[in-house]
Amino acid sequence: MRTVIEGAAVATVDAAGTEYTDGHVVVNGGLIESVGPGPAPDYLPADRRVDGRGCLATPGFVNTHHHLYQWATRGLAQQSDLFDWLVRLYPVWAGIDEDTTAAAATAGLVRLARTGCTTAADHHYVFPRDAGDLLGATVHAAGEVGIRLHAVRGSMDRGTSTGGLPPDSLVEDTAAALDGTGEAISRWHDPSPGSFVRVAVGPCSPFSVSADLMTGAAELARAAGVRMHTHLAETLEEEKQCLSEFGCTPVQYAERLGWTGPDVWLAHGVHLSDGAIRTLGESRTGVAHCPTSNARLGAGIARVADMLAAGVPVGLGADGAASNEDGGLGGELRQAMYLARLRDGAASFDARRALWLATMGGAACLGRQRELGSLEPGKLADIALWRMTGVEHAGIADPVAALVFGSLPPLALLLTGGNAVIEDDESCLVTEADVARDLNAASVKLARKAGMLR
Ligand SMILES: [Zn+2]
């Protein structure tokens, strides 16, 4: 199956930053066959020719941090900071089950795809007893929507009785959490090239996980050859607690427990000293930057420009939709650029850097920089084709600036592995009205269980 896209502006995001104002992308057998200026060679037989005039082709975006189950618990704890927000939401999340998780994950993945995302990492760390197969529901949802999933099997084993933040009823015991993580790896992890499902280990955060679970999870991950993910250095309150409890900063704590390295990516990394940034850069530990969520919870502004200068692989994350009700990835490019400029000035961060974070930066966080993140021959054919001809974008000569500075354009086409996921701004594989109806039912069910509705 060969697809030829012609007549489009192309931002390849390759190492040289190559762009074409009028170029082509040829897809064959799930991979990119060629990219270049002008039309594709006319001797190539094509099963499908896409008229890309007025469009911009970019690599599909990579979302490096999310909690899909939270799609069913949006709009709550609107004025809270992180710890207060968590304490208010834990009792609602205690009600999730396989059905609500499936509905929330499908809706969240549709939203991601509609905003240009072709690969998503989902950090699922709430496993109420007898809730059914929550990870399986998420894996199934990703297959239905058609995007690649990195399922992070999260865990919490530190409830309030042992100094943690979550209620005891919501945590697993350490051995059960490790067993569940091992089972997820053997059941779902597909290490093959072009894989649509990979698994990572993901103890939730220092304030909800014991040191034993952190080290046990690291051993398990390294024995199985899977990646490691956790929340770190999100708020000043977390840093304060870490200093008083462990006598070190969150990054020193992570380092002590074996949680730095090229196989680790951390969510947030907002409050980092120069030394901490150096540690992450030297160890090539990745960071999932979640600008909207950080703003929503008033957590702070991550030092993205400093991290990039130190060699830290930085990607973008939508984060859970309970702290980012938009839940899309496309808007995070603009948000990341704006927050970086608020911190370091207007010249510190440009649109192309934001595009890099969403593509190559994200691919590096997930260890897939050879397969994903740029439009180059041999890479997976995960491609977003943005329509730039509407009133919102017409007249902006630089299409990458229109994409990042402007509102998010409609998608003419979104491909994963060469197959259409979105066409003319609508899902090809699921009916969005049904997804919205199921999501609403799931949200009502959870609100009722939590006593918020009668
Ligand atoms: Zn998160």
Short mmCIF file of C-alpha atoms and ligand atoms in Angstrom, two decimals:
data_model
loop_
_atom_site.label_atom_id
_atom_site.label_comp_id
_atom_site.label_asym_id
_atom_site.label_seq_id
_atom_site.Cartn_x
_atom_site.Cartn_y
_atom_site.Cartn_z
CA MET A 1 0.00 0.00 0.00
CA ARG A 2 1.70 3.18 -1.18
CA THR A 3 0.39 6.65 -0.30
CA VAL A 4 1.79 9.78 -1.92
CA ILE A 5 1.27 13.20 -0.33
CA GLU A 6 2.19 16.05 -2.68
CA GLY A 7 1.97 19.83 -2.85
CA ALA A 8 2.30 20.33 0.92
CA ALA A 9 4.74 22.35 2.97
CA VAL A 10 6.88 19.83 4.88
CA ALA A 11 8.64 20.31 8.22
CA THR A 12 10.73 17.16 8.55
CA VAL A 13 12.24 17.88 12.03
CA ASP A 14 15.36 16.00 10.91
CA ALA A 15 18.72 16.89 12.52
CA ALA A 16 19.30 19.69 10.00
CA GLY A 17 15.76 21.07 10.43
CA THR A 18 15.03 20.55 6.72
CA GLU A 19 11.80 22.13 5.47
CA TYR A 20 10.19 22.36 2.03
CA THR A 21 7.66 25.02 1.07
CA ASP A 22 6.30 22.67 -1.59
CA GLY A 23 7.24 19.04 -1.09
CA HIS A 24 6.17 15.42 -0.98
CA VAL A 25 6.12 12.48 1.41
CA VAL A 26 5.81 8.93 0.10
CA VAL A 27 4.63 6.16 2.43
CA ASN A 28 5.03 2.49 1.67
CA GLY A 29 4.32 -0.54 3.85
CA GLY A 30 3.91 1.49 7.02
CA LEU A 31 7.23 3.32 6.58
CA ILE A 32 8.30 6.59 5.03
CA GLU A 33 9.83 5.79 1.65
CA SER A 34 10.90 9.26 0.55
CA VAL A 35 10.61 12.93 1.49
CA GLY A 36 11.72 15.81 -0.69
CA PRO A 37 10.98 19.01 -2.59
CA GLY A 38 8.46 19.23 -5.43
CA PRO A 39 6.22 16.36 -6.56
CA ALA A 40 7.03 12.69 -5.91
CA PRO A 41 8.73 10.84 -8.79
CA ASP A 42 5.92 10.08 -11.24
CA TYR A 43 7.13 6.55 -11.98
CA LEU A 44 5.99 5.50 -8.48
CA PRO A 45 2.65 3.70 -8.66
CA ALA A 46 0.42 4.90 -5.79
CA ASP A 47 -2.64 3.32 -4.20
CA ARG A 48 -3.58 6.73 -2.90
CA ARG A 49 -2.56 10.26 -3.88
CA VAL A 50 -3.27 13.03 -1.37
CA ASP A 51 -3.48 16.61 -2.62
CA GLY A 52 -1.54 18.43 0.08
CA ARG A 53 -1.86 21.94 -1.34
CA GLY A 54 -2.54 24.43 1.45
CA CYS A 55 -1.39 21.91 4.05
CA LEU A 56 1.65 21.46 6.32
CA ALA A 57 3.05 17.95 6.91
CA THR A 58 4.78 17.33 10.24
CA PRO A 59 5.73 14.19 12.13
CA GLY A 60 2.86 12.89 14.29
CA PHE A 61 3.18 14.23 17.84
CA VAL A 62 4.40 12.11 20.75
CA ASN A 63 2.64 12.56 24.09
CA THR A 64 5.03 11.62 26.90
CA HIS A 65 2.74 11.88 29.95
CA HIS A 66 -0.96 11.29 30.50
CA HIS A 67 -3.48 9.62 32.78
CA LEU A 68 -6.28 8.62 30.42
CA TYR A 69 -8.68 7.44 33.16
CA GLN A 70 -8.88 11.08 34.32
CA TRP A 71 -10.94 11.99 31.23
CA ALA A 72 -13.98 10.93 33.25
CA THR A 73 -13.10 13.21 36.21
CA ARG A 74 -12.60 16.63 34.62
CA GLY A 75 -13.64 20.02 35.92
CA LEU A 76 -13.18 19.18 39.62
CA ALA A 77 -11.04 20.84 42.33
CA GLN A 78 -10.77 23.87 40.09
CA GLN A 79 -8.83 26.13 42.46
CA SER A 80 -6.52 23.50 44.00
CA ASP A 81 -2.77 23.10 43.97
CA LEU A 82 -1.29 19.62 43.47
CA PHE A 83 -1.55 18.07 46.94
CA ASP A 84 -5.02 19.51 47.63
CA TRP A 85 -6.17 18.49 44.13
CA LEU A 86 -4.93 14.92 44.68
CA VAL A 87 -6.60 14.63 48.10
CA ARG A 88 -9.90 15.81 46.59
CA LEU A 89 -9.68 13.50 43.58
CA TYR A 90 -8.43 10.24 45.14
CA PRO A 91 -11.94 9.37 46.45
CA VAL A 92 -13.42 9.93 42.98
CA TRP A 93 -10.73 7.83 41.32
CA ALA A 94 -11.42 5.06 43.85
CA GLY A 95 -14.59 4.39 41.85
CA ILE A 96 -12.96 3.62 38.49
CA ASP A 97 -13.50 0.22 36.91
CA GLU A 98 -12.88 -1.46 33.57
CA ASP A 99 -15.90 0.17 31.87
CA THR A 100 -15.24 3.73 33.02
CA THR A 101 -11.54 3.36 32.21
CA ALA A 102 -12.38 2.10 28.71
CA ALA A 103 -14.75 5.04 28.07
CA ALA A 104 -12.29 7.60 29.44
CA ALA A 105 -9.30 6.14 27.58
CA THR A 106 -11.14 6.03 24.26
CA ALA A 107 -12.27 9.65 24.63
CA GLY A 108 -8.82 10.81 25.73
CA LEU A 109 -7.11 9.03 22.85
CA VAL A 110 -9.58 10.46 20.32
CA ARG A 111 -8.83 13.94 21.64
CA LEU A 112 -5.09 13.30 21.39
CA ALA A 113 -5.40 12.04 17.81
CA ARG A 114 -7.57 15.01 16.87
CA THR A 115 -4.71 17.25 17.98
CA GLY A 116 -1.99 15.52 15.97
CA CYS A 117 -0.82 12.88 18.42
CA THR A 118 0.16 9.49 17.02
CA THR A 119 1.97 7.97 20.04
CA ALA A 120 0.84 8.35 23.65
CA ALA A 121 2.32 7.30 26.98
CA ASP A 122 -0.38 6.62 29.56
CA HIS A 123 0.65 6.46 33.23
CA HIS A 124 -2.03 4.46 35.02
CA TYR A 125 -1.41 4.21 38.76
CA VAL A 126 -4.87 3.77 40.36
CA PHE A 127 -5.87 0.12 40.75
CA PRO A 128 -8.88 -0.18 43.11
CA ARG A 129 -9.56 -3.76 44.26
CA ASP A 130 -11.87 -5.79 41.98
CA ALA A 131 -11.94 -3.01 39.36
CA GLY A 132 -11.29 -5.42 36.46
CA ASP A 133 -8.64 -5.26 33.77
CA LEU A 134 -7.82 -1.53 33.67
CA LEU A 135 -4.61 -1.74 31.67
CA GLY A 136 -6.25 -4.14 29.22
CA ALA A 137 -9.08 -1.63 28.74
CA THR A 138 -6.56 1.09 27.85
CA VAL A 139 -4.58 -1.14 25.48
CA HIS A 140 -7.82 -2.12 23.76
CA ALA A 141 -8.90 1.55 23.46
CA ALA A 142 -5.62 2.51 21.78
CA GLY A 143 -6.15 -0.28 19.23
CA GLU A 144 -9.68 0.99 18.54
CA VAL A 145 -8.58 4.61 18.05
CA GLY A 146 -5.49 3.57 16.06
CA ILE A 147 -2.59 5.25 17.88
CA ARG A 148 0.57 3.82 19.42
CA LEU A 149 0.49 3.32 23.19
CA HIS A 150 3.23 3.25 25.80
CA ALA A 151 1.28 1.81 28.73
CA VAL A 152 3.05 2.78 31.93
CA ARG A 153 1.99 0.32 34.63
CA GLY A 154 1.87 2.70 37.58
CA SER A 155 1.63 1.87 41.26
CA MET A 156 1.23 3.34 44.74
CA ASP A 157 2.05 1.46 47.98
CA ARG A 158 2.31 4.33 50.46
CA GLY A 159 -0.99 5.35 51.98
CA THR A 160 -1.62 7.86 54.76
CA SER A 161 -0.81 5.32 57.49
CA THR A 162 2.82 5.15 56.28
CA GLY A 163 3.23 8.88 55.63
CA GLY A 164 1.96 8.92 52.05
CA LEU A 165 -0.71 11.14 50.51
CA PRO A 166 -3.30 8.68 49.07
CA PRO A 167 -5.85 6.92 51.29
CA ASP A 168 -4.78 3.40 52.36
CA SER A 169 -7.78 1.95 50.51
CA LEU A 170 -6.32 3.11 47.19
CA VAL A 171 -2.80 1.67 47.43
CA GLU A 172 -1.54 -1.82 46.63
CA ASP A 173 0.96 -3.65 48.76
CA THR A 174 4.50 -3.56 47.43
CA ALA A 175 4.64 -7.18 46.28
CA ALA A 176 1.25 -6.96 44.55
CA ALA A 177 2.32 -3.79 42.73
CA LEU A 178 5.51 -5.46 41.49
CA ASP A 179 3.62 -8.62 40.48
CA GLY A 180 1.05 -6.54 38.59
CA THR A 181 3.84 -4.68 36.81
CA GLY A 182 5.64 -7.89 35.83
CA GLU A 183 2.38 -9.33 34.55
CA ALA A 184 1.70 -6.21 32.45
CA ILE A 185 5.12 -6.52 30.82
CA SER A 186 4.71 -10.19 29.95
CA ARG A 187 1.16 -9.66 28.72
CA TRP A 188 1.43 -6.49 26.64
CA HIS A 189 4.99 -5.37 25.97
CA ASP A 190 5.92 -5.69 22.30
CA PRO A 191 9.59 -4.72 21.78
CA SER A 192 9.52 -5.32 18.01
CA PRO A 193 10.24 -2.44 15.61
CA GLY A 194 7.09 -0.53 14.67
CA SER A 195 5.32 -1.85 17.77
CA PHE A 196 1.92 -0.36 18.70
CA VAL A 197 2.07 -1.34 22.40
CA ARG A 198 4.98 -1.03 24.76
CA VAL A 199 4.95 -1.21 28.55
CA ALA A 200 7.00 0.79 31.05
CA VAL A 201 7.17 0.62 34.85
CA GLY A 202 5.78 3.63 36.71
CA PRO A 203 5.70 3.93 40.51
CA CYS A 204 3.69 7.13 40.91
CA SER A 205 5.76 9.64 42.94
CA PRO A 206 7.98 9.89 46.05
CA PHE A 207 5.00 10.91 48.19
CA SER A 208 2.86 7.89 47.23
CA VAL A 209 5.47 5.15 46.75
CA SER A 210 7.97 3.47 49.11
CA ALA A 211 11.70 3.37 48.38
CA ASP A 212 11.38 -0.44 48.16
CA LEU A 213 8.83 -0.16 45.35
CA MET A 214 11.02 2.38 43.50
CA THR A 215 14.10 0.10 43.62
CA GLY A 216 12.08 -3.07 42.98
CA ALA A 217 10.43 -1.50 39.94
CA ALA A 218 13.82 -0.33 38.61
CA GLU A 219 15.26 -3.87 38.94
CA LEU A 220 12.21 -5.34 37.23
CA ALA A 221 12.41 -2.82 34.36
CA ARG A 222 16.11 -3.31 33.76
CA ALA A 223 15.81 -7.10 33.83
CA ALA A 224 12.96 -6.96 31.31
CA GLY A 225 14.49 -4.22 29.12
CA VAL A 226 11.57 -1.80 29.50
CA ARG A 227 11.62 1.90 30.30
CA MET A 228 10.95 3.65 33.61
CA HIS A 229 8.68 6.61 34.34
CA THR A 230 7.61 8.53 37.46
CA HIS A 231 6.49 11.99 38.59
CA LEU A 232 9.31 14.13 40.00
CA ALA A 233 10.02 17.69 41.15
CA GLU A 234 6.57 18.95 40.26
CA THR A 235 6.00 21.38 43.16
CA LEU A 236 7.93 23.22 45.86
CA GLU A 237 5.82 21.40 48.45
CA GLU A 238 7.14 18.07 47.13
CA GLU A 239 10.71 19.35 47.35
CA LYS A 240 10.14 20.55 50.92
CA GLN A 241 8.72 17.19 51.95
CA CYS A 242 11.57 15.32 50.25
CA LEU A 243 14.18 17.48 52.04
CA SER A 244 12.60 16.99 55.44
CA GLU A 245 11.90 13.27 55.04
CA PHE A 246 14.90 12.01 53.06
CA GLY A 247 17.38 14.87 53.55
CA CYS A 248 17.83 15.39 49.81
CA THR A 249 16.15 16.96 46.78
CA PRO A 250 13.81 14.90 44.57
CA VAL A 251 16.51 14.43 41.88
CA GLN A 252 19.07 13.30 44.51
CA TYR A 253 16.45 10.90 45.86
CA ALA A 254 15.78 9.52 42.37
CA GLU A 255 19.49 9.12 41.73
CA ARG A 256 19.97 7.32 45.04
CA LEU A 257 17.26 4.80 44.08
CA GLY A 258 18.62 4.10 40.59
CA TRP A 259 16.05 6.32 38.89
CA THR A 260 18.28 8.27 36.52
CA GLY A 261 19.60 7.07 33.16
CA PRO A 262 18.85 6.92 29.45
CA ASP A 263 16.01 4.44 30.12
CA VAL A 264 14.19 6.84 32.49
CA TRP A 265 11.88 9.76 31.75
CA LEU A 266 10.38 11.90 34.51
CA ALA A 267 7.11 13.82 34.45
CA HIS A 268 7.35 17.58 35.15
CA GLY A 269 10.84 18.44 36.43
CA VAL A 270 9.59 21.93 37.31
CA HIS A 271 11.75 22.71 40.33
CA LEU A 272 15.31 21.82 39.38
CA SER A 273 18.58 23.41 40.53
CA ASP A 274 21.53 23.84 38.15
CA GLY A 275 23.04 20.72 39.71
CA ALA A 276 19.87 18.71 39.18
CA ILE A 277 19.71 19.74 35.52
CA ARG A 278 23.35 18.72 35.15
CA THR A 279 22.59 15.31 36.69
CA LEU A 280 19.70 14.75 34.28
CA GLY A 281 21.70 15.95 31.28
CA GLU A 282 24.79 13.84 32.03
CA SER A 283 22.68 10.73 32.65
CA ARG A 284 20.41 11.47 29.64
CA THR A 285 17.34 11.18 31.85
CA GLY A 286 14.30 12.47 29.95
CA VAL A 287 11.69 14.97 31.13
CA ALA A 288 8.02 15.11 30.10
CA HIS A 289 7.18 18.82 30.18
CA CYS A 290 3.47 19.42 30.89
CA PRO A 291 2.98 23.19 30.58
CA THR A 292 -0.84 23.42 30.79
CA SER A 293 -1.08 21.12 33.80
CA ASN A 294 1.73 23.02 35.56
CA ALA A 295 -0.17 26.26 34.95
CA ARG A 296 -3.57 24.82 35.96
CA LEU A 297 -2.16 23.65 39.32
CA GLY A 298 0.05 26.74 39.74
CA ALA A 299 3.07 24.43 40.07
CA GLY A 300 5.64 26.67 38.35
CA ILE A 301 7.45 26.99 35.02
CA ALA A 302 9.98 24.31 34.07
CA ARG A 303 13.44 25.41 32.91
CA VAL A 304 13.05 23.88 29.46
CA ALA A 305 15.67 26.00 27.66
CA ASP A 306 18.25 25.22 30.39
CA MET A 307 17.43 21.51 30.26
CA LEU A 308 17.84 21.39 26.48
CA ALA A 309 21.16 23.24 26.75
CA ALA A 310 22.34 20.62 29.24
CA GLY A 311 21.41 17.73 26.92
CA VAL A 312 18.25 16.60 28.73
CA PRO A 313 15.82 14.93 26.29
CA VAL A 314 12.61 16.94 26.82
CA GLY A 315 9.24 15.94 25.40
CA LEU A 316 5.73 17.34 25.84
CA GLY A 317 2.91 15.86 27.89
CA ALA A 318 -0.77 16.72 28.07
CA ASP A 319 -0.85 15.20 31.59
CA GLY A 320 -4.08 13.81 33.00
CA ALA A 321 -7.21 15.60 31.88
CA ALA A 322 -8.26 16.28 35.49
CA SER A 323 -5.49 18.91 35.51
CA ASN A 324 -5.75 19.80 31.80
CA GLU A 325 -9.34 19.69 30.68
CA ASP A 326 -8.33 20.37 27.05
CA GLY A 327 -6.35 17.15 26.96
CA GLY A 328 -4.99 17.76 23.47
CA LEU A 329 -1.33 17.73 22.54
CA GLY A 330 -1.30 20.29 19.70
CA GLY A 331 -2.05 23.20 22.03
CA GLU A 332 0.86 22.24 24.30
CA LEU A 333 3.36 23.46 21.67
CA ARG A 334 2.05 26.98 22.00
CA GLN A 335 1.71 26.71 25.76
CA ALA A 336 5.31 25.46 26.06
CA MET A 337 6.62 28.30 23.93
CA TYR A 338 4.66 30.92 25.88
CA LEU A 339 5.65 29.64 29.32
CA ALA A 340 9.31 29.45 28.25
CA ARG A 341 9.07 33.07 27.07
CA LEU A 342 7.41 34.21 30.29
CA ARG A 343 10.33 32.70 32.15
CA ASP A 344 13.31 33.56 29.93
CA GLY A 345 12.17 36.27 27.48
CA ALA A 346 10.72 36.38 23.97
CA ALA A 347 13.95 35.41 22.20
CA SER A 348 14.52 32.33 24.35
CA PHE A 349 12.17 29.92 22.59
CA ASP A 350 10.78 29.70 19.07
CA ALA A 351 8.09 27.76 17.20
CA ARG A 352 10.50 25.21 15.74
CA ARG A 353 11.83 24.35 19.15
CA ALA A 354 8.25 23.74 20.32
CA LEU A 355 7.70 21.47 17.30
CA TRP A 356 10.92 19.59 18.16
CA LEU A 357 9.74 18.99 21.75
CA ALA A 358 6.46 17.50 20.47
CA THR A 359 8.20 15.19 17.98
CA MET A 360 11.90 14.27 18.32
CA GLY A 361 12.02 15.27 22.00
CA GLY A 362 9.08 13.02 22.81
CA ALA A 363 10.46 10.16 20.72
CA ALA A 364 13.75 10.40 22.67
CA CYS A 365 11.89 10.26 26.01
CA LEU A 366 10.23 7.01 24.90
CA GLY A 367 13.46 5.58 23.46
CA ARG A 368 12.07 5.61 19.92
CA GLN A 369 14.14 8.34 18.25
CA ARG A 370 15.23 5.91 15.51
CA GLU A 371 11.60 5.05 14.64
CA LEU A 372 9.55 8.16 15.39
CA GLY A 373 9.70 11.94 15.63
CA SER A 374 10.84 13.03 12.16
CA LEU A 375 9.86 12.62 8.52
CA GLU A 376 12.84 10.68 7.13
CA PRO A 377 13.07 7.61 4.91
CA GLY A 378 12.90 4.40 6.94
CA LYS A 379 10.99 5.91 9.86
CA LEU A 380 7.46 4.86 10.77
CA ALA A 381 4.82 6.63 8.68
CA ASP A 382 3.22 8.57 11.55
CA ILE A 383 2.32 11.84 9.85
CA ALA A 384 0.07 14.83 10.56
CA LEU A 385 -1.21 16.84 7.61
CA TRP A 386 -2.56 20.17 8.85
CA ARG A 387 -4.95 22.23 6.72
CA MET A 388 -3.74 25.85 6.80
CA THR A 389 -6.21 27.47 4.40
CA GLY A 390 -8.90 28.58 6.88
CA VAL A 391 -9.43 32.12 8.07
CA GLU A 392 -7.37 31.33 11.22
CA HIS A 393 -4.14 30.68 9.30
CA ALA A 394 -4.48 32.21 5.84
CA GLY A 395 -1.92 34.95 5.29
CA ILE A 396 0.75 33.66 7.68
CA ALA A 397 3.62 32.90 5.29
CA ASP A 398 5.52 30.64 7.71
CA PRO A 399 3.37 27.51 8.21
CA VAL A 400 5.30 26.34 11.31
CA ALA A 401 4.66 29.73 12.94
CA ALA A 402 0.98 29.45 11.93
CA LEU A 403 0.82 26.00 13.58
CA VAL A 404 2.44 27.04 16.87
CA PHE A 405 1.55 30.73 17.28
CA GLY A 406 -1.93 30.35 15.80
CA SER A 407 -4.86 28.23 16.87
CA LEU A 408 -4.51 24.52 16.18
CA PRO A 409 -5.45 23.89 12.52
CA PRO A 410 -7.83 21.14 11.41
CA LEU A 411 -6.24 17.86 10.35
CA ALA A 412 -6.65 16.95 6.72
CA LEU A 413 -5.11 13.59 7.57
CA LEU A 414 -3.38 11.78 10.43
CA LEU A 415 -1.55 8.54 9.71
CA THR A 416 -0.05 5.93 12.01
CA GLY A 417 2.01 3.31 10.22
CA GLY A 418 0.60 4.70 6.97
CA ASN A 419 -3.03 4.07 7.99
CA ALA A 420 -5.57 6.87 8.40
CA VAL A 421 -6.63 7.61 11.99
CA ILE A 422 -8.15 11.04 11.34
CA GLU A 423 -9.46 12.32 8.06
CA ASP A 424 -11.03 15.76 7.50
CA ASP A 425 -10.78 16.35 11.27
CA GLU A 426 -12.81 13.28 12.23
CA SER A 427 -11.87 9.87 13.60
CA CYS A 428 -11.88 7.19 10.93
CA LEU A 429 -12.08 4.20 13.27
CA VAL A 430 -14.55 5.22 16.00
CA THR A 431 -17.78 7.27 16.01
CA GLU A 432 -17.06 10.37 18.08
CA ALA A 433 -20.71 10.90 19.13
CA ASP A 434 -20.75 7.40 20.68
CA VAL A 435 -17.41 8.05 22.42
CA ALA A 436 -18.76 11.30 23.92
CA ARG A 437 -21.97 9.60 25.10
CA ASP A 438 -20.04 6.77 26.80
CA LEU A 439 -17.67 9.29 28.41
CA ASN A 440 -20.57 11.27 29.83
CA ALA A 441 -22.12 8.10 31.27
CA ALA A 442 -18.77 7.16 32.85
CA SER A 443 -18.36 10.62 34.42
CA VAL A 444 -21.90 10.52 35.87
CA LYS A 445 -21.29 7.01 37.25
CA LEU A 446 -18.08 8.11 39.00
CA ALA A 447 -19.64 11.30 40.38
CA ARG A 448 -22.56 9.26 41.74
CA LYS A 449 -20.24 6.70 43.37
CA ALA A 450 -18.30 9.55 45.01
CA GLY A 451 -21.55 11.04 46.38
CA MET A 452 -21.28 14.19 44.25
CA LEU A 453 -24.57 13.41 42.46
CA ARG A 454 -27.71 11.80 43.76
ZN ZN B 1 0.81 13.20 35.86
#
